[in-house]
Amino acid sequence: MTTLTITKEQQCAAKVAGITGLLAMAIVVFGNYVLLNPLIVPGNAVETAQNILVHERAFRLTVVCFLSYSLISLVLLSALYVMLKPVSRGLALAAALCRLVFAMLWLLGSLQMLGALRLLGHAAYLQVFEMDRLQVLARVTIAATFDDYYVGLPFFSLALTICSYLWLKSNYVPRWLSWFGIASSAWCVICAFVYLLFPGFAKPVDPYWFDSPMAMFELILSFWLLFRGLKSPSAAPLLAVNS
């Protein structure tokens, strides 16, 4: 049996994780729901392309949001690793690597968005294609960013499952919050794999229900880390799981 001691480095990392967690969530909501979604016309590639060209600045700002989310995620995963490595270095590293994969897929999404914008440009080499075909190709390229997200979702939710387990073992945050994290992120892991295998799964279970409970956990955890920090686990000795 061992007891964890919280260091100043860990408390500093908790503040960083709280700030970056909230900032990352705000950027995702703003980029997707305020900037991008109003430009997308379901089932109509032509109108979507016209919206993008008319509101090109907003579309480019969406790209910046995606890129910013990827960068902020790197800071966040580093802060989480600093906090959780005393519990289990191996598991904390595995969680960090899973988050890294997810961050890289957001970076890929940024590149695909720029690729869609290039298809709608006026480069001479594009003139061999009809405009309607370019518009459809641009729409397909934008749609691929959603594939990036759902391919990355199992990695992200697995990272949260591991982290939630480490929160539970460390007793750094309330146990109810740790259990909520385990349940919500494990649920998302299952949904993500089932959806990739059976796309029709999105009919009985709306995709928003895949990650919404997990997003709520991240939101609560970010506020907790920012304003309360890590609580001392001295009252509950930890069964060592260091690897």
PDB file of C-alpha atoms in Angstrom:
ATOM      1  CA  MET A   1       0.000   0.000   0.000  1.00  0.00           C
ATOM      2  CA  THR A   2       1.285   3.474  -0.880  1.00  0.00           C
ATOM      3  CA  THR A   3      -0.059   6.976  -0.408  1.00  0.00           C
ATOM      4  CA  LEU A   4       0.266   9.573  -3.154  1.00  0.00           C
ATOM      5  CA  THR A   5       1.564  13.033  -2.353  1.00  0.00           C
ATOM      6  CA  ILE A   6       0.349  15.890  -4.525  1.00  0.00           C
ATOM      7  CA  THR A   7       3.173  18.091  -5.784  1.00  0.00           C
ATOM      8  CA  LYS A   8       3.103  21.748  -6.814  1.00  0.00           C
ATOM      9  CA  GLU A   9       3.761  20.581 -10.371  1.00  0.00           C
ATOM     10  CA  GLN A  10       0.605  18.482 -10.303  1.00  0.00           C
ATOM     11  CA  GLN A  11      -1.496  21.321  -8.884  1.00  0.00           C
ATOM     12  CA  CYS A  12      -0.165  23.627 -11.595  1.00  0.00           C
ATOM     13  CA  ALA A  13      -0.975  20.970 -14.191  1.00  0.00           C
ATOM     14  CA  ALA A  14      -4.514  20.758 -12.766  1.00  0.00           C
ATOM     15  CA  LYS A  15      -5.039  24.470 -13.424  1.00  0.00           C
ATOM     16  CA  VAL A  16      -3.627  24.111 -16.939  1.00  0.00           C
ATOM     17  CA  ALA A  17      -5.882  21.106 -17.613  1.00  0.00           C
ATOM     18  CA  GLY A  18      -8.924  22.979 -16.326  1.00  0.00           C
ATOM     19  CA  ILE A  19      -8.267  26.013 -18.530  1.00  0.00           C
ATOM     20  CA  THR A  20      -7.360  24.062 -21.660  1.00  0.00           C
ATOM     21  CA  GLY A  21     -10.258  21.635 -21.189  1.00  0.00           C
ATOM     22  CA  LEU A  22     -12.777  24.478 -21.110  1.00  0.00           C
ATOM     23  CA  LEU A  23     -11.042  26.338 -23.926  1.00  0.00           C
ATOM     24  CA  ALA A  24     -10.960  23.242 -26.144  1.00  0.00           C
ATOM     25  CA  MET A  25     -14.666  22.638 -25.628  1.00  0.00           C
ATOM     26  CA  ALA A  26     -15.533  26.278 -26.382  1.00  0.00           C
ATOM     27  CA  ILE A  27     -13.486  26.190 -29.591  1.00  0.00           C
ATOM     28  CA  VAL A  28     -15.174  22.998 -30.795  1.00  0.00           C
ATOM     29  CA  VAL A  29     -18.662  24.371 -30.145  1.00  0.00           C
ATOM     30  CA  PHE A  30     -17.866  27.702 -31.792  1.00  0.00           C
ATOM     31  CA  GLY A  31     -16.136  26.168 -34.819  1.00  0.00           C
ATOM     32  CA  ASN A  32     -18.716  23.491 -35.535  1.00  0.00           C
ATOM     33  CA  TYR A  33     -22.036  24.990 -34.482  1.00  0.00           C
ATOM     34  CA  VAL A  34     -21.519  28.715 -34.965  1.00  0.00           C
ATOM     35  CA  LEU A  35     -19.235  28.814 -38.011  1.00  0.00           C
ATOM     36  CA  LEU A  36     -19.414  25.564 -40.015  1.00  0.00           C
ATOM     37  CA  ASN A  37     -22.912  24.127 -39.596  1.00  0.00           C
ATOM     38  CA  PRO A  38     -24.746  27.225 -40.922  1.00  0.00           C
ATOM     39  CA  LEU A  39     -22.757  26.912 -44.165  1.00  0.00           C
ATOM     40  CA  ILE A  40     -23.678  23.273 -44.761  1.00  0.00           C
ATOM     41  CA  VAL A  41     -26.903  22.629 -46.688  1.00  0.00           C
ATOM     42  CA  PRO A  42     -27.798  18.921 -46.270  1.00  0.00           C
ATOM     43  CA  GLY A  43     -28.116  17.151 -49.629  1.00  0.00           C
ATOM     44  CA  ASN A  44     -27.125  20.215 -51.658  1.00  0.00           C
ATOM     45  CA  ALA A  45     -23.465  20.505 -52.639  1.00  0.00           C
ATOM     46  CA  VAL A  46     -24.075  23.549 -54.857  1.00  0.00           C
ATOM     47  CA  GLU A  47     -25.621  25.725 -52.157  1.00  0.00           C
ATOM     48  CA  THR A  48     -23.007  24.555 -49.666  1.00  0.00           C
ATOM     49  CA  ALA A  49     -20.236  25.579 -52.046  1.00  0.00           C
ATOM     50  CA  GLN A  50     -21.860  28.961 -52.639  1.00  0.00           C
ATOM     51  CA  ASN A  51     -22.180  29.537 -48.892  1.00  0.00           C
ATOM     52  CA  ILE A  52     -18.524  28.710 -48.380  1.00  0.00           C
ATOM     53  CA  LEU A  53     -17.406  31.127 -51.091  1.00  0.00           C
ATOM     54  CA  VAL A  54     -19.650  33.914 -49.807  1.00  0.00           C
ATOM     55  CA  HIS A  55     -18.514  33.340 -46.208  1.00  0.00           C
ATOM     56  CA  GLU A  56     -14.951  32.256 -46.927  1.00  0.00           C
ATOM     57  CA  ARG A  57     -13.590  34.114 -43.897  1.00  0.00           C
ATOM     58  CA  ALA A  58     -15.893  32.192 -41.566  1.00  0.00           C
ATOM     59  CA  PHE A  59     -14.888  28.935 -43.251  1.00  0.00           C
ATOM     60  CA  ARG A  60     -11.207  29.756 -42.819  1.00  0.00           C
ATOM     61  CA  LEU A  61     -11.847  30.652 -39.193  1.00  0.00           C
ATOM     62  CA  THR A  62     -13.319  27.168 -38.786  1.00  0.00           C
ATOM     63  CA  VAL A  63     -10.021  25.761 -40.046  1.00  0.00           C
ATOM     64  CA  VAL A  64      -8.192  27.871 -37.462  1.00  0.00           C
ATOM     65  CA  CYS A  65     -10.544  26.553 -34.751  1.00  0.00           C
ATOM     66  CA  PHE A  66      -9.810  22.949 -35.737  1.00  0.00           C
ATOM     67  CA  LEU A  67      -6.081  23.633 -35.760  1.00  0.00           C
ATOM     68  CA  SER A  68      -6.281  25.428 -32.418  1.00  0.00           C
ATOM     69  CA  TYR A  69      -8.167  22.511 -30.901  1.00  0.00           C
ATOM     70  CA  SER A  70      -5.407  20.167 -32.046  1.00  0.00           C
ATOM     71  CA  LEU A  71      -2.728  22.360 -30.461  1.00  0.00           C
ATOM     72  CA  ILE A  72      -4.654  22.861 -27.210  1.00  0.00           C
ATOM     73  CA  SER A  73      -5.202  19.105 -26.984  1.00  0.00           C
ATOM     74  CA  LEU A  74      -1.425  18.620 -26.886  1.00  0.00           C
ATOM     75  CA  VAL A  75      -1.175  20.944 -23.895  1.00  0.00           C
ATOM     76  CA  LEU A  76      -4.112  19.215 -22.211  1.00  0.00           C
ATOM     77  CA  LEU A  77      -2.760  15.690 -22.656  1.00  0.00           C
ATOM     78  CA  SER A  78       0.605  16.831 -21.263  1.00  0.00           C
ATOM     79  CA  ALA A  79      -1.078  18.295 -18.175  1.00  0.00           C
ATOM     80  CA  LEU A  80      -3.102  15.112 -17.629  1.00  0.00           C
ATOM     81  CA  TYR A  81       0.045  13.019 -17.938  1.00  0.00           C
ATOM     82  CA  VAL A  82       1.831  15.121 -15.316  1.00  0.00           C
ATOM     83  CA  MET A  83      -1.079  14.679 -12.895  1.00  0.00           C
ATOM     84  CA  LEU A  84      -1.650  10.970 -13.425  1.00  0.00           C
ATOM     85  CA  LYS A  85       1.814   9.508 -14.005  1.00  0.00           C
ATOM     86  CA  PRO A  86       2.430   9.002 -10.245  1.00  0.00           C
ATOM     87  CA  VAL A  87      -0.570   6.659 -10.239  1.00  0.00           C
ATOM     88  CA  SER A  88       0.570   4.600 -13.217  1.00  0.00           C
ATOM     89  CA  ARG A  89       3.156   5.887 -15.668  1.00  0.00           C
ATOM     90  CA  GLY A  90       2.269   3.249 -18.248  1.00  0.00           C
ATOM     91  CA  LEU A  91      -1.474   3.857 -18.235  1.00  0.00           C
ATOM     92  CA  ALA A  92      -1.012   7.633 -18.167  1.00  0.00           C
ATOM     93  CA  LEU A  93       1.254   7.358 -21.208  1.00  0.00           C
ATOM     94  CA  ALA A  94      -1.257   5.127 -23.012  1.00  0.00           C
ATOM     95  CA  ALA A  95      -4.006   7.690 -22.386  1.00  0.00           C
ATOM     96  CA  ALA A  96      -1.762  10.501 -23.626  1.00  0.00           C
ATOM     97  CA  LEU A  97      -0.951   8.615 -26.827  1.00  0.00           C
ATOM     98  CA  CYS A  98      -4.646   7.949 -27.479  1.00  0.00           C
ATOM     99  CA  ARG A  99      -5.379  11.667 -27.071  1.00  0.00           C
ATOM    100  CA  LEU A 100      -2.474  12.405 -29.395  1.00  0.00           C
ATOM    101  CA  VAL A 101      -4.048  10.286 -32.142  1.00  0.00           C
ATOM    102  CA  PHE A 102      -7.313  12.169 -31.702  1.00  0.00           C
ATOM    103  CA  ALA A 103      -5.512  15.521 -31.870  1.00  0.00           C
ATOM    104  CA  MET A 104      -3.739  14.491 -35.077  1.00  0.00           C
ATOM    105  CA  LEU A 105      -7.066  13.591 -36.693  1.00  0.00           C
ATOM    106  CA  TRP A 106      -8.315  17.117 -35.970  1.00  0.00           C
ATOM    107  CA  LEU A 107      -5.174  18.356 -37.685  1.00  0.00           C
ATOM    108  CA  LEU A 108      -6.036  16.148 -40.665  1.00  0.00           C
ATOM    109  CA  GLY A 109      -9.519  17.682 -40.642  1.00  0.00           C
ATOM    110  CA  SER A 110      -7.963  21.134 -40.948  1.00  0.00           C
ATOM    111  CA  LEU A 111      -6.024  20.018 -44.026  1.00  0.00           C
ATOM    112  CA  GLN A 112      -9.146  18.529 -45.593  1.00  0.00           C
ATOM    113  CA  MET A 113     -11.060  21.774 -45.056  1.00  0.00           C
ATOM    114  CA  LEU A 114      -8.333  23.675 -46.863  1.00  0.00           C
ATOM    115  CA  GLY A 115      -8.440  21.039 -49.607  1.00  0.00           C
ATOM    116  CA  ALA A 116     -12.171  21.653 -50.054  1.00  0.00           C
ATOM    117  CA  LEU A 117     -11.534  25.384 -50.321  1.00  0.00           C
ATOM    118  CA  ARG A 118      -8.871  24.767 -52.947  1.00  0.00           C
ATOM    119  CA  LEU A 119     -11.355  22.753 -55.038  1.00  0.00           C
ATOM    120  CA  LEU A 120     -13.648  25.772 -55.082  1.00  0.00           C
ATOM    121  CA  GLY A 121     -10.845  28.110 -56.143  1.00  0.00           C
ATOM    122  CA  HIS A 122      -9.900  29.508 -59.535  1.00  0.00           C
ATOM    123  CA  ALA A 123      -6.622  27.706 -60.202  1.00  0.00           C
ATOM    124  CA  ALA A 124      -6.017  27.077 -63.913  1.00  0.00           C
ATOM    125  CA  TYR A 125      -5.600  23.329 -63.447  1.00  0.00           C
ATOM    126  CA  LEU A 126      -9.154  23.089 -62.090  1.00  0.00           C
ATOM    127  CA  GLN A 127     -10.697  24.353 -65.320  1.00  0.00           C
ATOM    128  CA  VAL A 128     -10.672  20.854 -66.852  1.00  0.00           C
ATOM    129  CA  PHE A 129     -13.466  19.906 -64.415  1.00  0.00           C
ATOM    130  CA  GLU A 130     -17.049  21.100 -64.527  1.00  0.00           C
ATOM    131  CA  MET A 131     -17.989  23.395 -61.650  1.00  0.00           C
ATOM    132  CA  ASP A 132     -20.721  21.103 -60.326  1.00  0.00           C
ATOM    133  CA  ARG A 133     -18.242  18.229 -60.065  1.00  0.00           C
ATOM    134  CA  LEU A 134     -15.802  20.379 -58.137  1.00  0.00           C
ATOM    135  CA  GLN A 135     -18.598  21.409 -55.800  1.00  0.00           C
ATOM    136  CA  VAL A 136     -19.495  17.789 -55.124  1.00  0.00           C
ATOM    137  CA  LEU A 137     -15.833  16.906 -54.539  1.00  0.00           C
ATOM    138  CA  ALA A 138     -15.531  19.802 -52.109  1.00  0.00           C
ATOM    139  CA  ARG A 139     -18.613  18.605 -50.232  1.00  0.00           C
ATOM    140  CA  VAL A 140     -17.227  15.063 -50.046  1.00  0.00           C
ATOM    141  CA  THR A 141     -13.948  16.419 -48.696  1.00  0.00           C
ATOM    142  CA  ILE A 142     -15.754  18.351 -45.966  1.00  0.00           C
ATOM    143  CA  ALA A 143     -17.822  15.285 -45.100  1.00  0.00           C
ATOM    144  CA  ALA A 144     -14.561  13.355 -44.628  1.00  0.00           C
ATOM    145  CA  THR A 145     -13.822  15.489 -41.559  1.00  0.00           C
ATOM    146  CA  PHE A 146     -16.743  13.784 -39.829  1.00  0.00           C
ATOM    147  CA  ASP A 147     -15.158  10.426 -40.659  1.00  0.00           C
ATOM    148  CA  ASP A 148     -11.965  11.698 -39.036  1.00  0.00           C
ATOM    149  CA  TYR A 149     -13.911  12.458 -35.894  1.00  0.00           C
ATOM    150  CA  TYR A 150     -15.628   9.080 -35.636  1.00  0.00           C
ATOM    151  CA  VAL A 151     -12.391   7.224 -36.361  1.00  0.00           C
ATOM    152  CA  GLY A 152     -10.704   9.213 -33.618  1.00  0.00           C
ATOM    153  CA  LEU A 153     -13.580   8.895 -31.160  1.00  0.00           C
ATOM    154  CA  PRO A 154     -12.611   5.388 -29.930  1.00  0.00           C
ATOM    155  CA  PHE A 155      -9.114   6.689 -29.133  1.00  0.00           C
ATOM    156  CA  PHE A 156     -10.454   9.750 -27.326  1.00  0.00           C
ATOM    157  CA  SER A 157     -13.031   7.829 -25.298  1.00  0.00           C
ATOM    158  CA  LEU A 158     -10.506   5.112 -24.453  1.00  0.00           C
ATOM    159  CA  ALA A 159      -8.138   7.821 -23.190  1.00  0.00           C
ATOM    160  CA  LEU A 160     -10.895   9.170 -20.948  1.00  0.00           C
ATOM    161  CA  THR A 161     -11.737   5.678 -19.704  1.00  0.00           C
ATOM    162  CA  ILE A 162      -8.119   5.141 -18.681  1.00  0.00           C
ATOM    163  CA  CYS A 163      -7.845   8.577 -17.093  1.00  0.00           C
ATOM    164  CA  SER A 164     -11.101   8.079 -15.198  1.00  0.00           C
ATOM    165  CA  TYR A 165      -9.778   4.791 -13.835  1.00  0.00           C
ATOM    166  CA  LEU A 166      -6.633   6.577 -12.684  1.00  0.00           C
ATOM    167  CA  TRP A 167      -8.726   9.355 -11.113  1.00  0.00           C
ATOM    168  CA  LEU A 168     -10.586   6.649  -9.199  1.00  0.00           C
ATOM    169  CA  LYS A 169      -7.391   4.918  -8.034  1.00  0.00           C
ATOM    170  CA  SER A 170      -5.728   8.177  -7.025  1.00  0.00           C
ATOM    171  CA  ASN A 171      -8.704   9.696  -5.213  1.00  0.00           C
ATOM    172  CA  TYR A 172      -7.587  13.093  -6.608  1.00  0.00           C
ATOM    173  CA  VAL A 173     -11.175  13.972  -7.534  1.00  0.00           C
ATOM    174  CA  PRO A 174     -14.512  12.836  -6.019  1.00  0.00           C
ATOM    175  CA  ARG A 175     -15.248   9.178  -6.564  1.00  0.00           C
ATOM    176  CA  TRP A 176     -18.682   9.917  -8.061  1.00  0.00           C
ATOM    177  CA  LEU A 177     -16.980  12.010 -10.733  1.00  0.00           C
ATOM    178  CA  SER A 178     -14.483   9.236 -11.490  1.00  0.00           C
ATOM    179  CA  TRP A 179     -17.258   6.652 -11.820  1.00  0.00           C
ATOM    180  CA  PHE A 180     -19.225   9.007 -14.062  1.00  0.00           C
ATOM    181  CA  GLY A 181     -16.130   9.345 -16.262  1.00  0.00           C
ATOM    182  CA  ILE A 182     -15.632   5.584 -16.476  1.00  0.00           C
ATOM    183  CA  ALA A 183     -19.277   4.915 -17.357  1.00  0.00           C
ATOM    184  CA  SER A 184     -19.670   7.721 -19.903  1.00  0.00           C
ATOM    185  CA  SER A 185     -16.375   7.125 -21.700  1.00  0.00           C
ATOM    186  CA  ALA A 186     -16.734   3.330 -21.768  1.00  0.00           C
ATOM    187  CA  TRP A 187     -20.226   3.826 -23.220  1.00  0.00           C
ATOM    188  CA  CYS A 188     -18.682   6.014 -25.938  1.00  0.00           C
ATOM    189  CA  VAL A 189     -15.999   3.422 -26.747  1.00  0.00           C
ATOM    190  CA  ILE A 190     -18.708   0.815 -27.320  1.00  0.00           C
ATOM    191  CA  CYS A 191     -20.922   3.151 -29.371  1.00  0.00           C
ATOM    192  CA  ALA A 192     -18.022   4.321 -31.535  1.00  0.00           C
ATOM    193  CA  PHE A 193     -16.993   0.796 -32.531  1.00  0.00           C
ATOM    194  CA  VAL A 194     -20.575  -0.356 -33.081  1.00  0.00           C
ATOM    195  CA  TYR A 195     -21.256   2.697 -35.262  1.00  0.00           C
ATOM    196  CA  LEU A 196     -18.175   2.047 -37.410  1.00  0.00           C
ATOM    197  CA  LEU A 197     -19.271  -1.563 -37.883  1.00  0.00           C
ATOM    198  CA  PHE A 198     -22.984  -0.852 -38.303  1.00  0.00           C
ATOM    199  CA  PRO A 199     -23.715   2.722 -39.492  1.00  0.00           C
ATOM    200  CA  GLY A 200     -27.435   2.042 -39.046  1.00  0.00           C
ATOM    201  CA  PHE A 201     -26.784   2.118 -35.297  1.00  0.00           C
ATOM    202  CA  ALA A 202     -27.157   5.911 -35.605  1.00  0.00           C
ATOM    203  CA  LYS A 203     -30.921   5.486 -36.128  1.00  0.00           C
ATOM    204  CA  PRO A 204     -31.925   3.905 -32.802  1.00  0.00           C
ATOM    205  CA  VAL A 205     -29.121   5.726 -30.934  1.00  0.00           C
ATOM    206  CA  ASP A 206     -28.518   9.302 -32.045  1.00  0.00           C
ATOM    207  CA  PRO A 207     -24.752  10.002 -32.470  1.00  0.00           C
ATOM    208  CA  TYR A 208     -25.089  12.913 -30.053  1.00  0.00           C
ATOM    209  CA  TRP A 209     -25.749  10.350 -27.341  1.00  0.00           C
ATOM    210  CA  PHE A 210     -22.399   8.688 -28.072  1.00  0.00           C
ATOM    211  CA  ASP A 211     -20.276  11.471 -26.656  1.00  0.00           C
ATOM    212  CA  SER A 212     -22.645  13.868 -24.863  1.00  0.00           C
ATOM    213  CA  PRO A 213     -22.336  12.155 -21.432  1.00  0.00           C
ATOM    214  CA  MET A 214     -18.563  12.071 -21.890  1.00  0.00           C
ATOM    215  CA  ALA A 215     -18.523  15.763 -22.859  1.00  0.00           C
ATOM    216  CA  MET A 216     -20.486  16.548 -19.699  1.00  0.00           C
ATOM    217  CA  PHE A 217     -17.887  14.668 -17.664  1.00  0.00           C
ATOM    218  CA  GLU A 218     -15.054  16.621 -19.304  1.00  0.00           C
ATOM    219  CA  LEU A 219     -16.859  19.881 -18.588  1.00  0.00           C
ATOM    220  CA  ILE A 220     -17.422  19.092 -14.905  1.00  0.00           C
ATOM    221  CA  LEU A 221     -13.871  17.773 -14.505  1.00  0.00           C
ATOM    222  CA  SER A 222     -12.393  20.910 -16.121  1.00  0.00           C
ATOM    223  CA  PHE A 223     -14.306  23.178 -13.756  1.00  0.00           C
ATOM    224  CA  TRP A 224     -13.304  21.013 -10.796  1.00  0.00           C
ATOM    225  CA  LEU A 225      -9.598  21.039 -11.691  1.00  0.00           C
ATOM    226  CA  LEU A 226      -9.617  24.775 -12.357  1.00  0.00           C
ATOM    227  CA  PHE A 227     -11.397  25.891  -9.192  1.00  0.00           C
ATOM    228  CA  ARG A 228     -10.805  23.052  -6.711  1.00  0.00           C
ATOM    229  CA  GLY A 229      -7.600  21.444  -7.959  1.00  0.00           C
ATOM    230  CA  LEU A 230      -6.482  18.002  -6.801  1.00  0.00           C
ATOM    231  CA  LYS A 231      -7.682  16.915  -3.394  1.00  0.00           C
ATOM    232  CA  SER A 232      -5.312  15.172  -1.032  1.00  0.00           C
ATOM    233  CA  PRO A 233      -5.624  11.370  -1.205  1.00  0.00           C
ATOM    234  CA  SER A 234      -3.996  10.913   2.204  1.00  0.00           C
ATOM    235  CA  ALA A 235      -7.267   9.813   3.782  1.00  0.00           C
ATOM    236  CA  ALA A 236      -7.538   6.913   1.352  1.00  0.00           C
ATOM    237  CA  PRO A 237      -4.296   4.975   0.785  1.00  0.00           C
ATOM    238  CA  LEU A 238      -3.819   3.877  -2.802  1.00  0.00           C
ATOM    239  CA  LEU A 239      -3.164   0.381  -3.995  1.00  0.00           C
ATOM    240  CA  ALA A 240      -0.119   0.990  -6.191  1.00  0.00           C
ATOM    241  CA  VAL A 241      -0.589   0.345  -9.903  1.00  0.00           C
ATOM    242  CA  ASN A 242       2.655   1.917 -11.094  1.00  0.00           C
ATOM    243  CA  SER A 243       4.111   0.260 -14.120  1.00  0.00           C
TER     244      SER A 243
END
